[in-house]
Structure formats: C-alpha cells, structure tokens
Tab-separated table of N, CA and C in Angstrom:
chain	number	residue	atom	x	y	z
S	986	LYS	N	-32.991	0.626	-8.513
S	986	LYS	CA	-31.465	0.909	-8.589
S	986	LYS	C	-31.499	-0.294	-7.472
S	987	GLN	N	-30.153	-0.320	-8.353
S	987	GLN	CA	-29.131	-2.082	-8.804
S	987	GLN	C	-27.588	-1.408	-7.514
S	988	TRP	N	-27.125	-2.757	-7.354
S	988	TRP	CA	-26.143	-2.383	-6.105
S	988	TRP	C	-24.879	-3.673	-6.524
S	989	TYR	N	-23.237	-3.241	-6.565
S	989	TYR	CA	-22.478	-4.368	-5.860
S	989	TYR	C	-21.802	-5.543	-4.322
S	990	GLN	N	-20.472	-6.599	-4.486
S	990	GLN	CA	-19.450	-6.392	-3.909
S	990	GLN	C	-18.012	-5.638	-3.532
S	991	ARG	N	-19.281	-5.910	-3.557
S	991	ARG	CA	-19.511	-5.086	-4.680
S	991	ARG	C	-20.523	-5.369	-5.363
S	992	ARG	N	-21.393	-5.430	-4.893
S	992	ARG	CA	-22.951	-6.215	-5.238
S	992	ARG	C	-23.931	-5.560	-5.950
S	993	VAL	N	-24.417	-5.221	-7.064
S	993	VAL	CA	-25.418	-4.990	-8.316
S	993	VAL	C	-26.683	-4.710	-7.966
S	994	ARG	N	-26.991	-3.768	-7.704
S	994	ARG	CA	-29.040	-3.858	-6.922
S	994	ARG	C	-29.847	-3.415	-8.404
S	995	GLY	N	-31.020	-4.305	-8.209
S	995	GLY	CA	-31.916	-2.460	-9.071
S	995	GLY	C	-33.773	-3.557	-8.281
S	996	GLY	N	-33.662	-2.152	-8.196
S	996	GLY	CA	-35.122	-2.383	-7.981
S	996	GLY	C	-36.169	-2.083	-8.938
S	997	GLN	N	-35.713	-1.054	-9.839
S	997	GLN	CA	-36.483	-1.042	-10.902
S	997	GLN	C	-36.457	-1.896	-12.093
S	998	LYS	N	-37.660	-1.535	-12.594
S	998	LYS	CA	-37.728	-2.764	-13.893
S	998	LYS	C	-37.257	-2.364	-15.028
S	999	GLY	N	-36.521	-3.023	-16.158
S	999	GLY	CA	-35.709	-2.970	-16.814
S	999	GLY	C	-34.216	-2.617	-16.484
S	1000	LEU	N	-33.630	-2.894	-15.379
S	1000	LEU	CA	-32.251	-2.832	-15.673
S	1000	LEU	C	-31.229	-3.081	-15.382
S	1001	MET	N	-32.163	-5.144	-15.624
S	1001	MET	CA	-30.901	-5.829	-16.023
S	1001	MET	C	-29.563	-5.261	-16.771
S	1002	LYS	N	-29.916	-5.092	-17.837
S	1002	LYS	CA	-28.139	-4.904	-19.205
S	1002	LYS	C	-27.130	-3.934	-19.022
S	1003	GLU	N	-27.817	-3.102	-18.000
S	1003	GLU	CA	-27.319	-1.749	-16.719
S	1003	GLU	C	-26.600	-2.829	-16.443
S	1004	ARG	N	-27.241	-3.220	-14.929
S	1004	ARG	CA	-26.592	-3.992	-14.367
S	1004	ARG	C	-25.453	-4.458	-14.570
S	1005	MET	N	-25.685	-5.227	-15.351
S	1005	MET	CA	-25.289	-6.712	-15.570
S	1005	MET	C	-23.157	-5.793	-17.426
S	1006	LYS	N	-23.595	-4.587	-17.184
S	1006	LYS	CA	-22.723	-4.249	-17.613
S	1006	LYS	C	-21.248	-2.978	-16.586
S	1007	LEU	N	-22.666	-3.157	-15.756
S	1007	LEU	CA	-21.313	-2.388	-14.548
S	1007	LEU	C	-21.063	-4.240	-13.546
S	1008	LEU	N	-21.405	-5.171	-13.796
S	1008	LEU	CA	-20.751	-5.630	-13.275
S	1008	LEU	C	-19.919	-6.237	-13.972
S	1009	ASN	N	-19.557	-6.463	-15.027
S	1009	ASN	CA	-19.275	-6.745	-15.937
S	1009	ASN	C	-17.615	-5.902	-15.984
S	1010	THR	N	-18.061	-4.263	-15.848
S	1010	THR	CA	-16.838	-3.812	-15.879
S	1010	THR	C	-15.896	-3.924	-14.390
S	1011	LEU	N	-16.662	-4.223	-13.152
S	1011	LEU	CA	-15.862	-4.835	-12.409
S	1011	LEU	C	-15.272	-5.313	-12.486
S	1012	TRP	N	-15.685	-6.675	-13.007
S	1012	TRP	CA	-15.031	-8.227	-13.543
S	1012	TRP	C	-13.899	-8.439	-14.352
S	1013	GLU	N	-13.705	-7.066	-14.901
S	1013	GLU	CA	-12.865	-6.456	-15.816
S	1013	GLU	C	-11.676	-5.979	-15.100
S	1014	ALA	N	-11.893	-5.548	-13.710
S	1014	ALA	CA	-10.732	-4.583	-13.038
S	1014	ALA	C	-11.047	-5.779	-11.695
S	1015	ASP	N	-10.974	-6.814	-12.618
S	1015	ASP	CA	-10.607	-8.015	-11.346
S	1015	ASP	C	-11.208	-7.670	-9.723
S	1016	ILE	N	-12.133	-7.136	-9.967
S	1016	ILE	CA	-13.168	-6.398	-8.530
S	1016	ILE	C	-14.374	-7.757	-8.438
S	1017	SER	N	-14.540	-8.568	-7.706
S	1017	SER	CA	-14.883	-10.020	-7.340
S	1017	SER	C	-16.456	-9.727	-6.905
S	1018	ALA	N	-17.556	-10.301	-8.320
S	1018	ALA	CA	-18.477	-8.701	-7.822
S	1018	ALA	C	-19.855	-9.613	-8.160
S	1019	GLU	N	-21.139	-9.851	-8.040
S	1019	GLU	CA	-22.160	-10.735	-7.873
S	1019	GLU	C	-23.337	-9.849	-7.639
S	1020	MET	N	-24.275	-10.319	-7.971
S	1020	MET	CA	-26.023	-9.033	-8.583
S	1020	MET	C	-26.682	-10.709	-8.119
S	1021	LEU	N	-28.019	-10.340	-8.206
S	1021	LEU	CA	-29.619	-11.311	-8.542
S	1021	LEU	C	-29.536	-11.270	-9.782
S	1022	TYR	N	-29.598	-12.146	-10.034
S	1022	TYR	CA	-30.094	-12.529	-11.843
S	1022	TYR	C	-31.563	-12.980	-12.195
S	1023	LYS	N	-32.292	-11.936	-11.679
S	1023	LYS	CA	-33.960	-11.661	-11.440
S	1023	LYS	C	-34.259	-10.560	-12.563
S	1024	ALA	N	-34.971	-10.426	-13.228
S	1024	ALA	CA	-35.046	-9.238	-14.341
S	1024	ALA	C	-35.525	-8.103	-13.275
S	1025	ASN	N	-36.577	-8.330	-12.265
S	1025	ASN	CA	-36.912	-7.102	-11.861
S	1025	ASN	C	-37.167	-7.244	-9.636
S	1026	PRO	N	-35.662	-7.503	-9.147
S	1026	PRO	CA	-35.512	-7.978	-8.025
S	1026	PRO	C	-36.088	-6.220	-7.062
S	1027	LYS	N	-36.607	-7.452	-5.785
S	1027	LYS	CA	-36.721	-5.919	-4.988
S	1027	LYS	C	-35.273	-5.753	-3.615
S	1028	PHE	N	-35.703	-4.491	-3.970
S	1028	PHE	CA	-34.639	-3.724	-3.790
S	1028	PHE	C	-34.161	-4.093	-2.301
S	1029	LEU	N	-34.757	-3.995	-1.375
S	1029	LEU	CA	-34.787	-4.644	0.247
S	1029	LEU	C	-34.217	-6.274	0.157
S	1030	SER	N	-34.957	-6.553	-0.682
S	1030	SER	CA	-34.639	-8.740	-0.932
S	1030	SER	C	-32.857	-8.439	-1.153
S	1031	GLN	N	-32.825	-7.525	-1.908
S	1031	GLN	CA	-30.604	-7.315	-2.483
S	1031	GLN	C	-30.169	-6.143	-1.347
S	1032	ILE	N	-30.722	-5.885	-0.035
S	1032	ILE	CA	-30.168	-4.900	1.197
S	1032	ILE	C	-30.285	-5.990	1.727
S	1033	GLN	N	-31.000	-6.801	1.983
S	1033	GLN	CA	-30.396	-8.161	2.608
S	1033	GLN	C	-29.949	-9.145	2.463
S	1034	HIS	N	-29.831	-9.677	1.087
S	1034	HIS	CA	-28.908	-10.397	0.996
S	1034	HIS	C	-27.462	-10.181	0.890
S	1035	ALA	N	-27.243	-8.798	0.423
S	1035	ALA	CA	-25.447	-8.423	0.694
S	1035	ALA	C	-25.698	-8.191	2.418
S	1036	GLU	N	-25.875	-7.696	3.438
S	1036	GLU	CA	-26.045	-7.978	4.932
S	1036	GLU	C	-25.657	-9.261	5.769
S	1037	ASN	N	-26.460	-10.391	4.272
S	1037	ASN	CA	-26.426	-12.248	4.958
S	1037	ASN	C	-25.479	-12.555	4.698
S	1038	GLU	N	-24.522	-12.047	3.355
S	1038	GLU	CA	-23.691	-12.787	2.366
S	1038	GLU	C	-22.109	-11.882	3.334
S	1039	GLY	N	-22.444	-10.996	3.842
S	1039	GLY	CA	-21.308	-10.308	4.279
S	1039	GLY	C	-20.722	-9.511	3.246
S	1040	ILE	N	-21.282	-8.843	2.564
S	1040	ILE	CA	-20.968	-8.141	1.007
S	1040	ILE	C	-20.154	-6.658	1.711
S	1041	PRO	N	-19.620	-6.114	1.273
S	1041	PRO	CA	-18.767	-5.542	2.184
S	1041	PRO	C	-19.664	-4.014	1.576
S	1042	VAL	N	-20.016	-4.087	0.407
S	1042	VAL	CA	-20.479	-2.455	-0.473
S	1042	VAL	C	-21.037	-2.978	-1.395
S	1043	CYS	N	-22.097	-2.461	-1.452
S	1043	CYS	CA	-23.522	-2.591	-2.740
S	1043	CYS	C	-23.234	-1.627	-3.479
S	1044	LEU	N	-23.479	-1.042	-5.495
S	1044	LEU	CA	-23.577	-0.313	-6.460
S	1044	LEU	C	-25.473	-0.571	-6.148
S	1045	VAL	N	-25.306	0.925	-6.709
S	1045	VAL	CA	-26.706	1.204	-6.634
S	1045	VAL	C	-26.887	2.269	-7.991
S	1046	ILE	N	-27.826	1.641	-8.583
S	1046	ILE	CA	-27.741	2.416	-10.428
S	1046	ILE	C	-29.729	2.559	-10.254
S	1047	GLY	N	-30.222	3.344	-10.741
S	1047	GLY	CA	-31.612	2.946	-10.448
S	1047	GLY	C	-31.819	4.618	-12.495
S	1048	GLU	N	-33.415	4.511	-12.313
S	1048	GLU	CA	-33.048	5.737	-13.724
S	1048	GLU	C	-32.610	6.594	-13.668
S	1049	SER	N	-32.112	7.791	-12.571
S	1049	SER	CA	-31.446	9.242	-12.554
S	1049	SER	C	-29.774	9.138	-12.594
S	1050	GLU	N	-29.732	7.677	-11.543
S	1050	GLU	CA	-28.073	7.889	-11.679
S	1050	GLU	C	-28.028	7.178	-13.247
S	1051	LEU	N	-28.658	6.728	-14.344
S	1051	LEU	CA	-28.437	6.635	-15.673
S	1051	LEU	C	-28.506	8.044	-15.653
S	1052	GLU	N	-29.497	8.605	-15.828
S	1052	GLU	CA	-29.808	9.751	-16.555
S	1052	GLU	C	-28.309	10.670	-15.577
S	1053	GLU	N	-27.658	10.716	-15.364
S	1053	GLU	CA	-26.809	11.354	-14.266
S	1053	GLU	C	-24.970	11.441	-14.725
S	1054	GLY	N	-25.238	9.660	-15.640
S	1054	GLY	CA	-23.704	9.255	-15.645
S	1054	GLY	C	-23.402	8.694	-13.880
S	1055	VAL	N	-23.430	8.506	-13.220
S	1055	VAL	CA	-23.333	8.303	-12.104
S	1055	VAL	C	-23.797	6.642	-11.168
S	1056	VAL	N	-22.457	6.320	-9.588
S	1056	VAL	CA	-23.143	5.268	-9.635
S	1056	VAL	C	-23.042	5.824	-8.013
S	1057	LYS	N	-23.989	4.974	-6.619
S	1057	LYS	CA	-23.991	4.986	-5.964
S	1057	LYS	C	-23.120	3.788	-5.077
S	1058	LEU	N	-22.455	4.029	-4.408
S	1058	LEU	CA	-21.410	3.607	-3.696
S	1058	LEU	C	-21.999	3.061	-2.069
S	1059	ARG	N	-22.563	1.961	-1.492
S	1059	ARG	CA	-22.793	2.616	0.244
S	1059	ARG	C	-22.216	1.109	0.356
S	1060	GLY	N	-21.920	1.597	1.335
S	1060	GLY	CA	-20.786	0.508	2.648
S	1060	GLY	C	-22.222	-0.494	3.671
S	1061	THR	N	-22.063	-1.425	3.415
S	1061	THR	CA	-23.637	-2.303	3.994
S	1061	THR	C	-23.462	-2.319	5.558
S	1062	VAL	N	-22.196	-2.151	5.397
S	1062	VAL	CA	-22.273	-1.857	7.408
S	1062	VAL	C	-23.118	-0.401	7.548
S	1063	SER	N	-22.046	0.464	7.017
S	1063	SER	CA	-22.299	1.587	8.058
S	1063	SER	C	-23.664	1.857	7.252
S	1064	GLN	N	-24.062	1.699	5.638
S	1064	GLN	CA	-25.299	2.414	5.452
S	1064	GLN	C	-24.710	3.875	4.863
S	1065	GLN	N	-23.819	3.863	4.849
S	1065	GLN	CA	-23.239	5.152	4.129
S	1065	GLN	C	-23.248	5.274	2.423
S	1066	GLU	N	-23.399	6.251	1.905
S	1066	GLU	CA	-23.771	6.289	0.174
S	1066	GLU	C	-22.523	7.465	0.333
S	1067	ARG	N	-22.221	7.556	-1.195
S	1067	ARG	CA	-21.208	8.354	-1.915
S	1067	ARG	C	-21.483	8.045	-3.546
S	1068	THR	N	-21.829	9.411	-3.931
S	1068	THR	CA	-22.631	9.203	-4.860
S	1068	THR	C	-20.738	9.171	-6.105
S	1069	VAL	N	-20.915	8.618	-6.936
S	1069	VAL	CA	-19.338	8.866	-8.154
S	1069	VAL	C	-19.564	9.009	-9.591
S	1070	PRO	N	-18.556	9.343	-10.826
S	1070	PRO	CA	-19.481	9.732	-12.333
S	1070	PRO	C	-19.030	7.224	-11.728
S	1071	ARG	N	-19.568	7.181	-12.819
S	1071	ARG	CA	-19.752	5.773	-13.505
S	1071	ARG	C	-18.136	5.380	-13.916
S	1072	GLY	N	-16.893	6.408	-14.540
S	1072	GLY	CA	-16.036	6.084	-15.220
S	1072	GLY	C	-15.370	5.778	-13.647
S	1073	ASP	N	-15.592	6.177	-12.471
S	1073	ASP	CA	-14.694	6.501	-11.282
S	1073	ASP	C	-15.069	5.396	-10.703
S	1074	VAL	N	-15.610	4.539	-11.311
S	1074	VAL	CA	-16.145	3.309	-9.918
S	1074	VAL	C	-15.305	1.843	-9.482
S	1075	VAL	N	-14.508	1.954	-10.146
S	1075	VAL	CA	-13.595	1.651	-10.108
S	1075	VAL	C	-12.596	1.725	-8.995
S	1076	GLY	N	-11.915	2.881	-9.606
S	1076	GLY	CA	-11.176	3.326	-8.362
S	1076	GLY	C	-11.630	3.446	-6.826
S	1077	GLU	N	-13.083	4.124	-7.157
S	1077	GLU	CA	-13.503	4.106	-5.789
S	1077	GLU	C	-14.032	3.462	-5.037
S	1078	ILE	N	-14.172	2.054	-5.193
S	1078	ILE	CA	-14.531	0.876	-4.797
S	1078	ILE	C	-12.535	0.648	-4.558
S	1079	ARG	N	-11.917	0.464	-4.735
S	1079	ARG	CA	-10.804	0.172	-3.846
S	1079	ARG	C	-10.105	0.871	-3.078
S	1080	ASN	N	-10.568	2.233	-3.180
S	1080	ASN	CA	-10.746	3.347	-2.161
S	1080	ASN	C	-11.431	2.679	-0.716
S	1081	LEU	N	-12.946	2.845	-1.057
S	1081	LEU	CA	-13.568	2.129	0.020
S	1081	LEU	C	-13.478	1.009	0.221
S	1082	LEU	N	-12.837	0.075	-0.546
S	1082	LEU	CA	-12.642	-1.159	0.153
S	1082	LEU	C	-11.641	-1.238	1.212
S	1083	SER	N	-10.273	-0.203	0.527
S	1083	SER	CA	-8.995	-0.364	1.453
S	1083	SER	C	-9.702	0.405	3.489
S	1084	GLU	N	-10.114	1.032	2.905
S	1084	GLU	CA	-10.876	2.019	4.804
S	1084	GLU	C	-11.542	0.954	5.076
S	1085	LEU	N	-12.131	-0.450	4.904
S	1085	LEU	CA	-13.220	-1.276	5.214
S	1085	LEU	C	-12.402	-2.132	5.476
S	1086	ALA	N	-10.798	-2.401	5.289
S	1086	ALA	CA	-10.565	-3.736	5.162
S	1086	ALA	C	-9.920	-3.121	6.661
S	1087	PRO	N	-9.663	-4.638	7.932
S	1087	PRO	CA	-8.922	-4.342	8.831
S	1087	PRO	C	-7.267	-4.027	9.152
S	1088	SER	N	-7.298	-3.600	9.748
S	1088	SER	CA	-5.768	-3.493	9.609
S	1088	SER	C	-4.353	-3.977	10.556
S	1089	SER	N	-3.681	-4.492	10.017
S	1089	SER	CA	-2.351	-5.247	10.403
S	1089	SER	C	-1.850	-4.909	11.556
C-alpha cells in the first residue's frame, strides 16, 4: 500500500513507479507531497513517519487499488479512510485539507 501529505505510501513490492506517478500528479496540481524513496518501504514505518512529521493526509495505493482504479485517502490523525477514483484524487485531497484546516 502507498500514501501522500499528502504522502504516498506503499508496503507492497514493485509499486515505486505507481507511487511516483501519483506523486507527480500531486506536484502538477501544486500540492505539496512526498514519499519514502525506498524500493519496498514497510507500511507501518511510513505511517509513523507521517505522524512524526505532522503530515495530515496520506494516500494509499496497493495492488487492489491499482486494479480498481482508486486511491485511499487517510487522515493521519483521525485514521479515517475514504476511497476515491484515481482521477478525482486532486479534488478530494483539496476538500479533505480544507476540512482539516483550522477555522480562522
């Protein structure tokens, strides 16, 4: 599985290319994002990194998400997940981030 700050995460082998594609999609939309550049990062270590760095949203992709054409969005603090079509990920991240933004 893979995630984003928008952090892209993956615990399954062989998904580096897919993580990088998703990361590039976010960058092209001017969304700050990062991922661990390990070929096969452990899922738990990625979650812990996001928590430690205060990354509010993670994106998860794995074999089943790729087959279904979806991405899971997960609030790092709330741990709530929602599954969205891959083509809607930019808009959904913006919506989620606006929900998480403190009110002024």
